[in-house]
Tab-separated table of C-alpha atoms in Angstrom:
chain	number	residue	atom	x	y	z
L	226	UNK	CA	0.000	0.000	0.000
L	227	UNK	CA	1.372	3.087	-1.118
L	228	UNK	CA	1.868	6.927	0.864
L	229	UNK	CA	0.666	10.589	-0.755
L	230	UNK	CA	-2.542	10.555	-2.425
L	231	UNK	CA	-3.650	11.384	-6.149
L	232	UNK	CA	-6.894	12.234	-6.989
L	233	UNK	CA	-8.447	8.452	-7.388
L	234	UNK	CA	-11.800	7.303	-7.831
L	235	UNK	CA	-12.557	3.877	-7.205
L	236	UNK	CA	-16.084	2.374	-8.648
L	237	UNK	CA	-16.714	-1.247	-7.953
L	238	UNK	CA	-19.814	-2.798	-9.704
L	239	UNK	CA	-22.108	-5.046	-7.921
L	240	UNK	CA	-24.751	-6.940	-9.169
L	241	UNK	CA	-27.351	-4.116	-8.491
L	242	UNK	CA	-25.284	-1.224	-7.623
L	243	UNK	CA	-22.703	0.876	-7.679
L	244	UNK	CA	-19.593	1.434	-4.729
L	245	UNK	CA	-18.037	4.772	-5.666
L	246	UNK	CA	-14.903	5.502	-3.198
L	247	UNK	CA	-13.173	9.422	-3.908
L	248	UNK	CA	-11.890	11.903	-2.038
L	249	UNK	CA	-15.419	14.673	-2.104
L	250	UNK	CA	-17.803	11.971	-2.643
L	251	UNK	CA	-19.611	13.649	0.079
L	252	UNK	CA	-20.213	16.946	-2.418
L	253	UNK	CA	-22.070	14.162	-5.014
L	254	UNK	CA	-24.228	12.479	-2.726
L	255	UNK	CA	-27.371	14.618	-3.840
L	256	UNK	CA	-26.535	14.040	-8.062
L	257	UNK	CA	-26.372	10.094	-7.447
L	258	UNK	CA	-28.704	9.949	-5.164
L	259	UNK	CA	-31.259	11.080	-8.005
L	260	UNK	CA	-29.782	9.205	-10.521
L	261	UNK	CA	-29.371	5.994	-8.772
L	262	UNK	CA	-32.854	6.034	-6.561
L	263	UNK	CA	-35.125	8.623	-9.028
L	264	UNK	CA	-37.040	9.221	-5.872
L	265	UNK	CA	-38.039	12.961	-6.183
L	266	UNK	CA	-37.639	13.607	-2.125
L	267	UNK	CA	-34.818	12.608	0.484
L	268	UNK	CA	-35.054	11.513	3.759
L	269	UNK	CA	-31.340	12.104	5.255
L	270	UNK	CA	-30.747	9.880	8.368
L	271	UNK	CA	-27.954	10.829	10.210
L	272	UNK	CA	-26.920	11.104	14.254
L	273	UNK	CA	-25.983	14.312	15.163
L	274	UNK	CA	-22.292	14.164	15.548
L	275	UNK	CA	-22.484	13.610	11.874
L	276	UNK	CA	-25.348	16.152	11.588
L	277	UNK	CA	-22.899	19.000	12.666
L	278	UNK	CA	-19.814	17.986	10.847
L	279	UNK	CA	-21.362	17.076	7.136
L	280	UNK	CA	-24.799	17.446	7.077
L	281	UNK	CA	-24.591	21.055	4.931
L	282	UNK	CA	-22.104	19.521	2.867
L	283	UNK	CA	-24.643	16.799	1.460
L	284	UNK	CA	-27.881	19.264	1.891
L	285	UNK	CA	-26.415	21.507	-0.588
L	286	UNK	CA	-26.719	19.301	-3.174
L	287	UNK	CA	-30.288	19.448	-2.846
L	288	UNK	CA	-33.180	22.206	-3.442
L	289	UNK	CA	-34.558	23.486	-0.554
L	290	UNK	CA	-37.936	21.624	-0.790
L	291	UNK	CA	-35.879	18.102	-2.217
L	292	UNK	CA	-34.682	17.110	1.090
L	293	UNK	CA	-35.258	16.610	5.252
L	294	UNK	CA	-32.861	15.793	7.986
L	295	UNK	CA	-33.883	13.544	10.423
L	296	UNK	CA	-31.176	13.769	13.475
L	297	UNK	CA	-30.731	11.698	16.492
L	298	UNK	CA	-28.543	11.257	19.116
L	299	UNK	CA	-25.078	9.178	18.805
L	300	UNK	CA	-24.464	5.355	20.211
L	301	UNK	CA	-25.292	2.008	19.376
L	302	UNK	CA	-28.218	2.018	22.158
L	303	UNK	CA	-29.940	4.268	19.262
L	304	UNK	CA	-30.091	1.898	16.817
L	305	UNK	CA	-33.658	0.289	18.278
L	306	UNK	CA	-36.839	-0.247	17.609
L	307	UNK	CA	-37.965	2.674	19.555
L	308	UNK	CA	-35.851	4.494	17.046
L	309	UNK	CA	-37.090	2.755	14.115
L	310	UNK	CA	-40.861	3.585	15.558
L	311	UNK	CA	-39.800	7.181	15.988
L	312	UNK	CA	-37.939	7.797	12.672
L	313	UNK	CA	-40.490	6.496	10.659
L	314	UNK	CA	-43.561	8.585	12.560
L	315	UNK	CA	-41.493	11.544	11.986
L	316	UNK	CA	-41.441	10.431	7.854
L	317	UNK	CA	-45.082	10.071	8.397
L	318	UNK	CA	-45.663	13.534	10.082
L	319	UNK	CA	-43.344	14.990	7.132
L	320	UNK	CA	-45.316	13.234	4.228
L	321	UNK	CA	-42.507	11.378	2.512
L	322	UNK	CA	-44.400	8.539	0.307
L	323	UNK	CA	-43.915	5.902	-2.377
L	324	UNK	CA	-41.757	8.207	-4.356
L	325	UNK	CA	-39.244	9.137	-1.106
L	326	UNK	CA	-35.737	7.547	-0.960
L	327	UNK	CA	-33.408	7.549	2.547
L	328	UNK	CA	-29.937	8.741	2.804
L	329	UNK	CA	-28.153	7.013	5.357
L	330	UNK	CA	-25.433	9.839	6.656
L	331	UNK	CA	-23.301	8.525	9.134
L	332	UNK	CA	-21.590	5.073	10.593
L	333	UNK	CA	-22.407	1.591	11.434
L	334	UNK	CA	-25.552	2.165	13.479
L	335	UNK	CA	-27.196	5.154	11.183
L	336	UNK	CA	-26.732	2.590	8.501
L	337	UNK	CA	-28.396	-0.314	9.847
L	338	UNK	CA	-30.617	1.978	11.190
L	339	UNK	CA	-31.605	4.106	8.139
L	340	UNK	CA	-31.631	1.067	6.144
L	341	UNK	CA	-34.190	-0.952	8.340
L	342	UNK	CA	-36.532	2.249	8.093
L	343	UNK	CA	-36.165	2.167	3.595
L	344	UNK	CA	-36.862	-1.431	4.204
L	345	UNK	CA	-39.603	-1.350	5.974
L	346	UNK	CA	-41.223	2.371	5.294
L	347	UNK	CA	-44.298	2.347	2.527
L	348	UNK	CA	-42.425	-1.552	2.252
L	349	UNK	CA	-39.764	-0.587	1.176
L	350	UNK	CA	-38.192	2.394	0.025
L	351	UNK	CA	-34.528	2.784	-1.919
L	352	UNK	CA	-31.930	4.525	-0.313
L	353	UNK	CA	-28.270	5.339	-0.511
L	354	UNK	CA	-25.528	4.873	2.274
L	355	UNK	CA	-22.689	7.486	2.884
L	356	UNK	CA	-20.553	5.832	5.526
L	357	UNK	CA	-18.493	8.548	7.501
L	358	UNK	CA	-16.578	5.726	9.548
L	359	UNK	CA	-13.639	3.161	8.244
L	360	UNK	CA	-16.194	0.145	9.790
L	361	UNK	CA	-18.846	1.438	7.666
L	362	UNK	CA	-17.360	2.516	4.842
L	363	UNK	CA	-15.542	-1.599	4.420
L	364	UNK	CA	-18.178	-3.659	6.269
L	365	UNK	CA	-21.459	-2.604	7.119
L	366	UNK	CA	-22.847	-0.095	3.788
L	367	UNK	CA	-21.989	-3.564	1.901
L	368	UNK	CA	-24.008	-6.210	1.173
L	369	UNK	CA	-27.592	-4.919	1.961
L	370	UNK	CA	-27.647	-6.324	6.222
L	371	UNK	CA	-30.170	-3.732	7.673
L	372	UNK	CA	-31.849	-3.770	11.280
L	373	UNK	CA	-31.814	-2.859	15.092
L	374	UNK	CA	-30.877	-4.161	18.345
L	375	UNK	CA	-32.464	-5.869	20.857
L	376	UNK	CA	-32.162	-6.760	24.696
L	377	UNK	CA	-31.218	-9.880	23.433
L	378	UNK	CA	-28.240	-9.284	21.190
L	379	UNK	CA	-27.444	-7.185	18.177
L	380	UNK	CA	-29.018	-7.114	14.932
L	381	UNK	CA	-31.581	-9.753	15.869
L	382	UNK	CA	-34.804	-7.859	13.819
L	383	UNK	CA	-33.751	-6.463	10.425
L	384	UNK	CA	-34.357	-7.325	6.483
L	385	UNK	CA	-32.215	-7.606	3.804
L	386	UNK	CA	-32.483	-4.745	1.631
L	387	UNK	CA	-29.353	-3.503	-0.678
L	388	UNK	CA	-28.831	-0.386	-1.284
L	389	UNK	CA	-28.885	2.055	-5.017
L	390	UNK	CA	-25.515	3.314	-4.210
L	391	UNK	CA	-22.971	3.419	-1.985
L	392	UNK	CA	-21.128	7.068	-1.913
L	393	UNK	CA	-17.620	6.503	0.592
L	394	UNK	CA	-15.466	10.035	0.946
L	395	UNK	CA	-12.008	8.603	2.605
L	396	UNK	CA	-11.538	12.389	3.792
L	397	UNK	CA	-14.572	11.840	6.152
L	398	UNK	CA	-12.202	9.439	7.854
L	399	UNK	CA	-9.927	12.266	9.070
L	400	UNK	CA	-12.649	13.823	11.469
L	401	UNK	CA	-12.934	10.487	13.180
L	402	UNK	CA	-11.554	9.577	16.578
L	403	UNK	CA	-8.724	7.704	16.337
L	404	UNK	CA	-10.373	4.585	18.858
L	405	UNK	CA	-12.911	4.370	16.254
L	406	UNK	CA	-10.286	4.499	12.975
L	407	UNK	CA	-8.190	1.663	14.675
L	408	UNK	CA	-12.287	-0.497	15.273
L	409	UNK	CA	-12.568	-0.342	11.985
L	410	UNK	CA	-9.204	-1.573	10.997
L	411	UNK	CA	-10.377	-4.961	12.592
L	412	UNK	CA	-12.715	-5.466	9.732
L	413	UNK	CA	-10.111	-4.762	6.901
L	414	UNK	CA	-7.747	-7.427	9.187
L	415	UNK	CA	-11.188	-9.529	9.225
L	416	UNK	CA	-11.266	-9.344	5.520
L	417	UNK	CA	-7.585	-10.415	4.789
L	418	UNK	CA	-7.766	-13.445	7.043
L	419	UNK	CA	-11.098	-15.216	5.112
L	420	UNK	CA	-9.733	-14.195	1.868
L	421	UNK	CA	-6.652	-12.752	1.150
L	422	UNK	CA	-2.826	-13.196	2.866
L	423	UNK	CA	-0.934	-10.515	1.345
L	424	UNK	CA	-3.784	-8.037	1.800
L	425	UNK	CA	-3.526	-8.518	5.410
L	426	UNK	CA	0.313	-7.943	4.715
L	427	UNK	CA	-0.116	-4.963	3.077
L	428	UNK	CA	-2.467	-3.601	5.497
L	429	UNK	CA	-0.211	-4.473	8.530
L	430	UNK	CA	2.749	-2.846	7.014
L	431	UNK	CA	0.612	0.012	6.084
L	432	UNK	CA	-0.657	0.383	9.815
L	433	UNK	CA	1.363	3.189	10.835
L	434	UNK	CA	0.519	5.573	7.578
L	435	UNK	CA	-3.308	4.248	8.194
L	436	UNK	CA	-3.246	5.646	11.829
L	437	UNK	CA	-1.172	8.718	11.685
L	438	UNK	CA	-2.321	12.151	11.207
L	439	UNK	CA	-3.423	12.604	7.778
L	440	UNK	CA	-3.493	8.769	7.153
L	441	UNK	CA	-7.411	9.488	5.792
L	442	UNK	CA	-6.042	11.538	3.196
L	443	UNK	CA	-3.468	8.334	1.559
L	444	UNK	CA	-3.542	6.242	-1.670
L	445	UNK	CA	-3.103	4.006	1.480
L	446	UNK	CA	-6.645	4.839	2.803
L	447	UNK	CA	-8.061	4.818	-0.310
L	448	UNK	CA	-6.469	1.020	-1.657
L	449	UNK	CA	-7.485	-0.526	1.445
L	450	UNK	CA	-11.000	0.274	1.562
L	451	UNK	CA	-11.354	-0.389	-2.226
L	452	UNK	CA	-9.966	-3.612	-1.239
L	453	UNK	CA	-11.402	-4.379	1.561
L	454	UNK	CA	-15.337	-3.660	-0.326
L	455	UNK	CA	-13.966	-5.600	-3.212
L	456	UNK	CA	-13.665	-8.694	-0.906
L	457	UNK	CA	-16.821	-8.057	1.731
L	458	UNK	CA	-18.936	-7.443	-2.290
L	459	UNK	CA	-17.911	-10.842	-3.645
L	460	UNK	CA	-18.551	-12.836	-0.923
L	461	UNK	CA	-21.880	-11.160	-0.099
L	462	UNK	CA	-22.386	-11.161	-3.958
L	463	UNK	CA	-22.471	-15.239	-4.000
L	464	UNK	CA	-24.929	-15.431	-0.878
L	465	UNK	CA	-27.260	-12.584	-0.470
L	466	UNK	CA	-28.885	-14.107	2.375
L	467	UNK	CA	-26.549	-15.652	3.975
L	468	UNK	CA	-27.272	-19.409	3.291
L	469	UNK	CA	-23.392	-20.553	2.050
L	470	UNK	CA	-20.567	-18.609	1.868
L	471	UNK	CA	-21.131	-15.513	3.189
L	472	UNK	CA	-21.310	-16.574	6.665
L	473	UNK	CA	-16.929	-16.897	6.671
L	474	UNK	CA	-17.526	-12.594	7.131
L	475	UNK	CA	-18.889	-13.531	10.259
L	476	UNK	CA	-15.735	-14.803	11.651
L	477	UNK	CA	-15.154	-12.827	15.223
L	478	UNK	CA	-17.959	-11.924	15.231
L	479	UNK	CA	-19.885	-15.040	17.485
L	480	UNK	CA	-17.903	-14.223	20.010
L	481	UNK	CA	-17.173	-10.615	19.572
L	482	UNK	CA	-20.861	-9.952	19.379
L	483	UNK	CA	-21.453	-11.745	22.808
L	484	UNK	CA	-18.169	-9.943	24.472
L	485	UNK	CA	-19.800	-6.281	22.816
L	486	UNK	CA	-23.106	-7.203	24.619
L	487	UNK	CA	-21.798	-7.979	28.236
L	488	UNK	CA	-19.962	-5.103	28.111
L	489	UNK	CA	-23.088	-2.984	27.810
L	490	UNK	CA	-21.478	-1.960	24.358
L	491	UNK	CA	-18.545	0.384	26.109
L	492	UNK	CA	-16.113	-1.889	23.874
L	493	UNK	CA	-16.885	-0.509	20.342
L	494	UNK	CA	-17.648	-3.332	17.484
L	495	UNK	CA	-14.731	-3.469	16.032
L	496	UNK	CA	-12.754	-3.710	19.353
L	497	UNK	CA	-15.122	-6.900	20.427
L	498	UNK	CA	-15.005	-8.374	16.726
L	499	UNK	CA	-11.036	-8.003	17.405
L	500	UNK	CA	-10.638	-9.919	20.361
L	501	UNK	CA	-13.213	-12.600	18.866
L	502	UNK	CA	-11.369	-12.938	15.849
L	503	UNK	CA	-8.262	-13.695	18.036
L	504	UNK	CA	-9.971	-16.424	20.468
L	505	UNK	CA	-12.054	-17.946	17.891
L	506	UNK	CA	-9.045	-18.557	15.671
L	507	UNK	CA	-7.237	-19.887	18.901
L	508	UNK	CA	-10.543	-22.156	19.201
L	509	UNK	CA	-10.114	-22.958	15.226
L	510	UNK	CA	-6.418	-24.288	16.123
L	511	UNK	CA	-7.974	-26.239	19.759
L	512	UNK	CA	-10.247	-27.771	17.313
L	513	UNK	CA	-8.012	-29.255	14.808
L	514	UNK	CA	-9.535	-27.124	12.313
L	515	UNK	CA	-6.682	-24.612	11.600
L	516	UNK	CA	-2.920	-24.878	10.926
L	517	UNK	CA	-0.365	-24.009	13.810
L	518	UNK	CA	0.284	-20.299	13.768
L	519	UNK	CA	-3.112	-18.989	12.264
L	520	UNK	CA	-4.057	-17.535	15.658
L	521	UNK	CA	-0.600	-16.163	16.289
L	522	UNK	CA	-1.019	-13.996	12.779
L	523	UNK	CA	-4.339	-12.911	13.805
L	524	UNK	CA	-3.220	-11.735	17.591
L	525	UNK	CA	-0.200	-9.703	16.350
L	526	UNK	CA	-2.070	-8.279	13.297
L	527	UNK	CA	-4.878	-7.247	16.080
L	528	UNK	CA	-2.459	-5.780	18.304
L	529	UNK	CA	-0.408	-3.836	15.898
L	530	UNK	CA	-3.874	-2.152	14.677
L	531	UNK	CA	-4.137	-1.386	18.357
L	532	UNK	CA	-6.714	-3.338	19.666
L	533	UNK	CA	-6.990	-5.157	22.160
L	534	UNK	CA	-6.514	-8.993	21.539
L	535	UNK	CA	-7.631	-10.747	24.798
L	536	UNK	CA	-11.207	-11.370	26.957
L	537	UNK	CA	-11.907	-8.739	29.209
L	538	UNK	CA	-10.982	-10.275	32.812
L	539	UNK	CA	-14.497	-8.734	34.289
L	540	UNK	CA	-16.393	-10.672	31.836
L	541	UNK	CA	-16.616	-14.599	32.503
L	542	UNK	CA	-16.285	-17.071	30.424
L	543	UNK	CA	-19.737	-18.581	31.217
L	544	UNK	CA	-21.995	-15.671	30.140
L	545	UNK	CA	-19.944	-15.481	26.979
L	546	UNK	CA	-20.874	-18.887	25.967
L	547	UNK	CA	-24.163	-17.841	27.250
L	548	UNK	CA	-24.249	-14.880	25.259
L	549	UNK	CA	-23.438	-16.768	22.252
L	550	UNK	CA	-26.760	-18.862	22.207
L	551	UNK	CA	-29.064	-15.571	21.091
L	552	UNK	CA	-26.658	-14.945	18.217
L	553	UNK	CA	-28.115	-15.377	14.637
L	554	UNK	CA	-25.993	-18.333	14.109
L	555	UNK	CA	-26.847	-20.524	16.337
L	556	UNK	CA	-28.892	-23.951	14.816
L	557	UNK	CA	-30.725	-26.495	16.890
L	558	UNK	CA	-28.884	-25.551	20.230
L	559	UNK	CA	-25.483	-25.498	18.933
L	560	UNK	CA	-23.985	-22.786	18.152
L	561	UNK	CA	-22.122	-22.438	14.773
L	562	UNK	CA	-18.625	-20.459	14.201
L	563	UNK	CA	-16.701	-19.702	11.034
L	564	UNK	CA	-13.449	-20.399	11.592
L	565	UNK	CA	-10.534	-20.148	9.686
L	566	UNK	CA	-7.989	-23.167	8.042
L	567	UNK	CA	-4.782	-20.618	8.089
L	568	UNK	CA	-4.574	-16.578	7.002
L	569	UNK	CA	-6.529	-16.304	3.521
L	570	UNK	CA	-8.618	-19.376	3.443
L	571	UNK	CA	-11.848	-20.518	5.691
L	572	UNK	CA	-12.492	-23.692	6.638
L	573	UNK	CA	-15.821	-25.570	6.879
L	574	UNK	CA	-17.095	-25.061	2.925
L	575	UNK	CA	-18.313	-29.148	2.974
L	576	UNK	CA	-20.084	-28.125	6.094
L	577	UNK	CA	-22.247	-24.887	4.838
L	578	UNK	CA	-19.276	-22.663	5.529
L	579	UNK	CA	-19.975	-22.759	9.637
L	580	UNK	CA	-18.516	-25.699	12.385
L	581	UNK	CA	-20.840	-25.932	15.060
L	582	UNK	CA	-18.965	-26.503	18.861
L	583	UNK	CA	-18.857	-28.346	21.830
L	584	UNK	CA	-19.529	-25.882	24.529
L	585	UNK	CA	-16.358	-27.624	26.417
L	586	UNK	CA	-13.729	-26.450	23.140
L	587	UNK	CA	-15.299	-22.959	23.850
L	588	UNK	CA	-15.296	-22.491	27.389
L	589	UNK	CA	-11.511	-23.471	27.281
L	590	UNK	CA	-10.894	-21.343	25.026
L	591	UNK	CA	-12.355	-18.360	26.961
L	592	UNK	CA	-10.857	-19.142	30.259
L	593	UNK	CA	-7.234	-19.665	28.480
């Protein structure tokens, strides 16, 4: 991965959209938002941490009549149904209708969020995403995953629905706290361990350009999420809903999702998805399943990104395993994990791309 920037644009071409990744994508949101939805009002859903930093930037683009913003506050404890139920009484009140499209502004949880509401409003709107975050921009504006929270776990009511376009601006990147830069770097590190070894070289090696000051503003910024939504696209691309192959982009995240819940969500996603990517490849190597050394790669990628690599001591073993039973993979009381055979290639395709575990493999795992 290269240093200095040039004026790039990536486009990547999915089956029913378009990915566009460029420096000022943010000042073309409105233009392919008509082109790619032709919806003839906007519904911009955004928190309002990203309200204040880039809302005017993508309003412009819009006549004064075109488009609404619909704010709310920050956190993943916003991305509910009480939100959902709010959000789409306030597109009610404000008489969007059939011929309305959403604009999800914002990370992670705005675009879950703002993509349950197109899914569901008038059933079913289109709508764009404009990820602001590095997790967003790679892993969740891909693939068409939309829903909320629940008590229960994360992401356990939602719908498919994909989106018209995907518009990323890298520059958003360098407003971002740098503990939510390095969460997002677990998903590119997810990325290169299902599918590709010397990507997760490149991106190791390009850690300390990725995290510095100005690091938004590289060529290498802008190769690894074009990379990194090249791989998350192809796999998704082969398994919309998640029947086959696309459940290998759910490695770390069985356990990480459990860890993120018990820690009443102080531990950001990619933090949680970090340390479950390095236990469940340890469990991948206690199984059998993975070559000596896999787990090793994963632990010092994880830790050179900056995040942490081990269970959180105030968190037991015993309500992670718990914790793991609500998640969406679990089938017939066992609870399923993609795991990896060594960096670059997943184990388990003869099996449905998943291994369910003995509780007893897990549980050592935790407590090791």
């Amino acid at each position: 991965m290269s240093g200095a920037a040039t004026p790039t644009v990536h486009e990547i071409e999915l089956a029913t959209y378009r990915v566009t990744v460029a420096a000022g994508a943010l000042d073309r949101v409105a233009e392919r938002a008509r082109a790619a939805t032709g919806a003839y009002r906007f519904a911009i859903l955004t928190d309002s941490t990203v309200a204040a930093l880039y809302a005017q930037r993508v309003m412009a683009g819009f006549a004064a009549d075109e488009a609404r913003l619909l704010a709310f506050p920050p956190g993943e404890r916003e991305k509910s149904r009480e939100r959902w139920s709010a959000l789409t009484d306030e597109m009610l009140a404000l008489g969007f209708g059939r011929d309305a499209a959403v604009i999800a502004l914002g990370g992670g949880v705005v675009g879950d969020l703002a993509g349950f509401v197109a899914a569901t409003y008038m059933r079913g709107l289109p709508f764009v995403q404009v990820p602001t975050t590095l997790l967003a921009m790679i892993d969740s504006s891909i693939g068409g995953k939309t829903g909320v929270d629940t008590p229960a776990g994360k992401n356990l009511v939602g719908a498919f629905h994909q989106p018209a376009a995907v518009m990323a601006d890298p520059l958003a990147l360098g407003t971002l706290p740098p503990p939510q830069l390095r969460a997002g770097l677990a998903e590119a590190i997810k990325h290169g361990v299902i599918a590709d070894r010397r990507y997760l070289q490149r991106t190791v090696e390009a850690l300390p350009t990725l995290v510095s000051a100005g690091g938004a503003g590289t060529l290498a910024m802008e190769e690894l999420i074009a990379r990194s939504i090249a791989i998350k696209a192809d796999v998704a691309s082969r398994d919309e809903r998640e029947s086959g192959v696309r459940k290998i982009l759910n490695f770390g995240h069985t356990i990480g999702h459990a860890i993120e819940l018990l820690s009443g969500y102080s531990l950001l996603h990619g933090e949680a998805v970090a340390i479950g990517m390095v236990l469940e490849a340890r469990l991948a190597e206690r199984l059998g399943i993975a070559e000596s050394g896999t787990a090793a790669a994963v632990a010092e990628a994880v830790s050179q990104a900056g995040l942490p690599a081990s269970r959180p001591a105030a968190i037991a073993p015993e309500l992670i395993l718990e914790a793991t039973r609500s998640d969406k993979k679990a089938r017939r009381g066992a609870v399923e994990y993609a795991l990896p055979r060594r960096i670059g290639e997943m184990a388990g395709e003869e099996r449905g791309w998943c291994v369910p575990v003995d509780d007893a493999a897990v549980l050592e795992t935790l407590a090791s």
